Amino acid sequence: MRIYNTLTRRQEEFIPYEKGVVRMYTCGPTVYHYAHIGNLRSYIMEDILEKTLIYDGYKVKRVMNITDVGHLSSDSDSGNDKMVESAKKNHKSVMEIAKFYTDAFFDDFKKLNIKKPEIIEPATNLIDDYIKFIKTLLDKGYAYFSGGNVYFDTSKLKDYYVLTNHKEDEMVVGVREGVENDPNKKNQADFALWFTKSKFEDQELKWDSPWGLGYPGWHIECSCISMKHLGEHLDIHCGGVDNIFPHHTNEIAQSEAYLGHKWCNYWVHCEHLNDKNGKMSKSKGGFLTVSLLEEKGYNPLAYRLMCLQSHYRKQLVFTFESLDNALTSYNKLKNKTLSLTNEGVLDKTEFDNYKNKFKECINDDMNTSSALTVLYDVLKDDKLNDKTKKELVKSFDEVLSLDLLKKDDKKIDKDLEKYVEEKIKERNIAKKNKDYTLADKIREELKEKNIELKDTREGTTWSKIA
Ligand code: AMP
Ligand code: ZN
């Protein structure tokens, strides 16, 4: 597979640290609110990445954190904790809020056919690991204690900006208004590893530590969770582009200082989903969720298709018009794939030929739109029999995950309803004509299809036989 690596700023051949095995880490959600469809664009891309690697024959070990502590509202090292703010607003405890939005997040995963990572670890699970990690950084001279907090000393690194090749002042992504100067820091770029003092005092979750009662900074969890489950060598780390700085930059700084060697080889970032006002963001509010799309009558998989139609490294602007188009394409596509029969014998040569073409596309830095073109080419190839087409669709859908061969239950129910109602009408006419043989025949016919009729004074009702 060739993949664009943010670290080297070019496409590279993917070679894992251990043959045949991929260690992959994904920055998980901050669970103080619903995930918006922008967040989910990143997770769809990561899902495609994981499924492509599996399709290529790798065993993928994938880990994701759930940020249920210490995510600050200004995204600098100061400001209010988003989790605490949300808990207060909803009159719930922080942990109740975390559970509620974590469940909602994975409901969205299900609706969008995103595979859950093998290991999911809430940040609050590993406080002891963070403390040990920070102690080591202090021992090695990469961290210092100041004003009640422990900070990472970025001046100790040869190149802190390794992921961005930019100086902080020039950063476009990640630098946000409201970044305040913290007088406790030696260097402006230093970041907190552990807080015991912040201007926001009423934290609900605090833990004992050698530096006093406090809580972790918001980068430490990803380094520690990743190392706990995936060891010292990580193959792929992914997230949205806004994670590049400061989050991933800080993750690299602290992890490599701790380990004393290179930590992760490939950094993969998904571009943003924008709305007409710019980047869709949780803190701005007024964003779109999967449930909202469903309420408006959209199949969530139409949104998945919309994401796959564009390249993950290009910004995507969301409009309802483009979603309407994606829905129309999705329905047309499914009509075609669902009408495929099992007729014919599998043509192995053509199967391999198309499968290779599809593989080439997804392995080319996840070119999902070209992969979709291969799918359309299969469907319109007159020389291919239905059996071969169906097998190819099944195979491609292991990566695309658009449920291309899955019948829509709701639609079946609608079709069934129509059919039974017609039969009841026919039977009523037969009864009126005193043709009881035909009436009984219709009843039997329906029974064979697991439909039971009941004649009541108000008319005939029906139910499915369980
Ligand atoms: P959060 O829950 O805000 O920490 O974000 C979860 C993931 O979504 C991170 O990988 C972010 O980089 C990513 N993300 C946030 N906003 C967007 C957006 N508008 N488009 C694509 N990805 C995003
Ligand atoms: Zn992270």
Short mmCIF file of C-alpha atoms in Angstrom, two decimals, residues 27-33 39 43 65-86 94 123-124 174 176 195 200 203 205 207 215-222 242-243 246-247 279 282-283:
data_model
loop_
_atom_site.label_atom_id
_atom_site.label_comp_id
_atom_site.label_asym_id
_atom_site.label_seq_id
_atom_site.Cartn_x
_atom_site.Cartn_y
_atom_site.Cartn_z
CA CYS A 27 -7.33 9.45 18.37
CA GLY A 28 -10.80 8.88 19.73
CA PRO A 29 -13.59 11.32 20.46
CA THR A 30 -13.92 13.84 23.24
CA VAL A 31 -17.17 12.66 24.71
CA TYR A 32 -18.78 15.84 25.94
CA HIS A 33 -21.13 16.10 22.98
CA ASN A 39 -15.60 13.93 13.05
CA TYR A 43 -13.42 7.87 11.31
CA ASN A 65 -8.86 6.21 23.23
CA ILE A 66 -11.96 7.89 24.58
CA THR A 67 -11.15 11.34 25.94
CA ASP A 68 -13.25 11.45 29.07
CA VAL A 69 -10.99 13.74 31.06
CA GLY A 70 -8.89 16.84 30.67
CA HIS A 71 -9.97 18.20 27.34
CA LEU A 72 -9.83 21.94 27.63
CA SER A 73 -12.30 24.28 26.02
CA SER A 74 -9.79 26.61 24.40
CA ASP A 75 -7.68 23.72 23.10
CA SER A 76 -4.68 25.49 24.59
CA ASP A 77 -3.37 24.34 27.94
CA SER A 78 -5.74 26.64 29.75
CA GLY A 79 -9.46 27.23 29.82
CA ASN A 80 -12.33 25.15 31.03
CA ASP A 81 -12.64 21.43 30.80
CA LYS A 82 -15.22 20.61 28.14
CA MET A 83 -16.35 17.50 29.97
CA VAL A 84 -16.98 19.43 33.19
CA GLU A 85 -18.82 22.19 31.33
CA SER A 86 -21.10 19.69 29.63
CA VAL A 94 -18.74 13.76 34.22
CA ALA A 123 -8.44 7.99 29.27
CA THR A 124 -9.47 7.73 32.93
CA GLY A 174 -4.49 24.00 15.43
CA ARG A 176 -6.85 28.97 17.95
CA PHE A 195 -2.10 19.91 36.29
CA PHE A 200 -10.25 26.47 36.43
CA GLN A 203 -12.53 19.83 38.41
CA LEU A 205 -12.16 14.25 38.50
CA TRP A 207 -6.23 11.96 41.23
CA TYR A 215 -5.36 15.60 36.45
CA PRO A 216 -3.45 14.83 33.24
CA GLY A 217 -2.84 17.20 30.36
CA TRP A 218 -4.69 16.34 27.17
CA HIS A 219 -1.90 14.76 25.09
CA ILE A 220 -0.48 12.19 27.50
CA GLU A 221 -3.33 9.70 27.18
CA CYS A 222 -2.66 8.90 23.51
CA ASP A 242 -6.48 19.64 13.24
CA ASN A 243 -4.73 17.01 15.36
CA PRO A 246 -0.44 20.74 18.78
CA HIS A 247 -1.81 17.29 19.70
CA LYS A 279 -14.67 23.75 9.58
CA LYS A 282 -17.96 20.60 18.17
CA SER A 283 -17.18 23.69 20.15
#
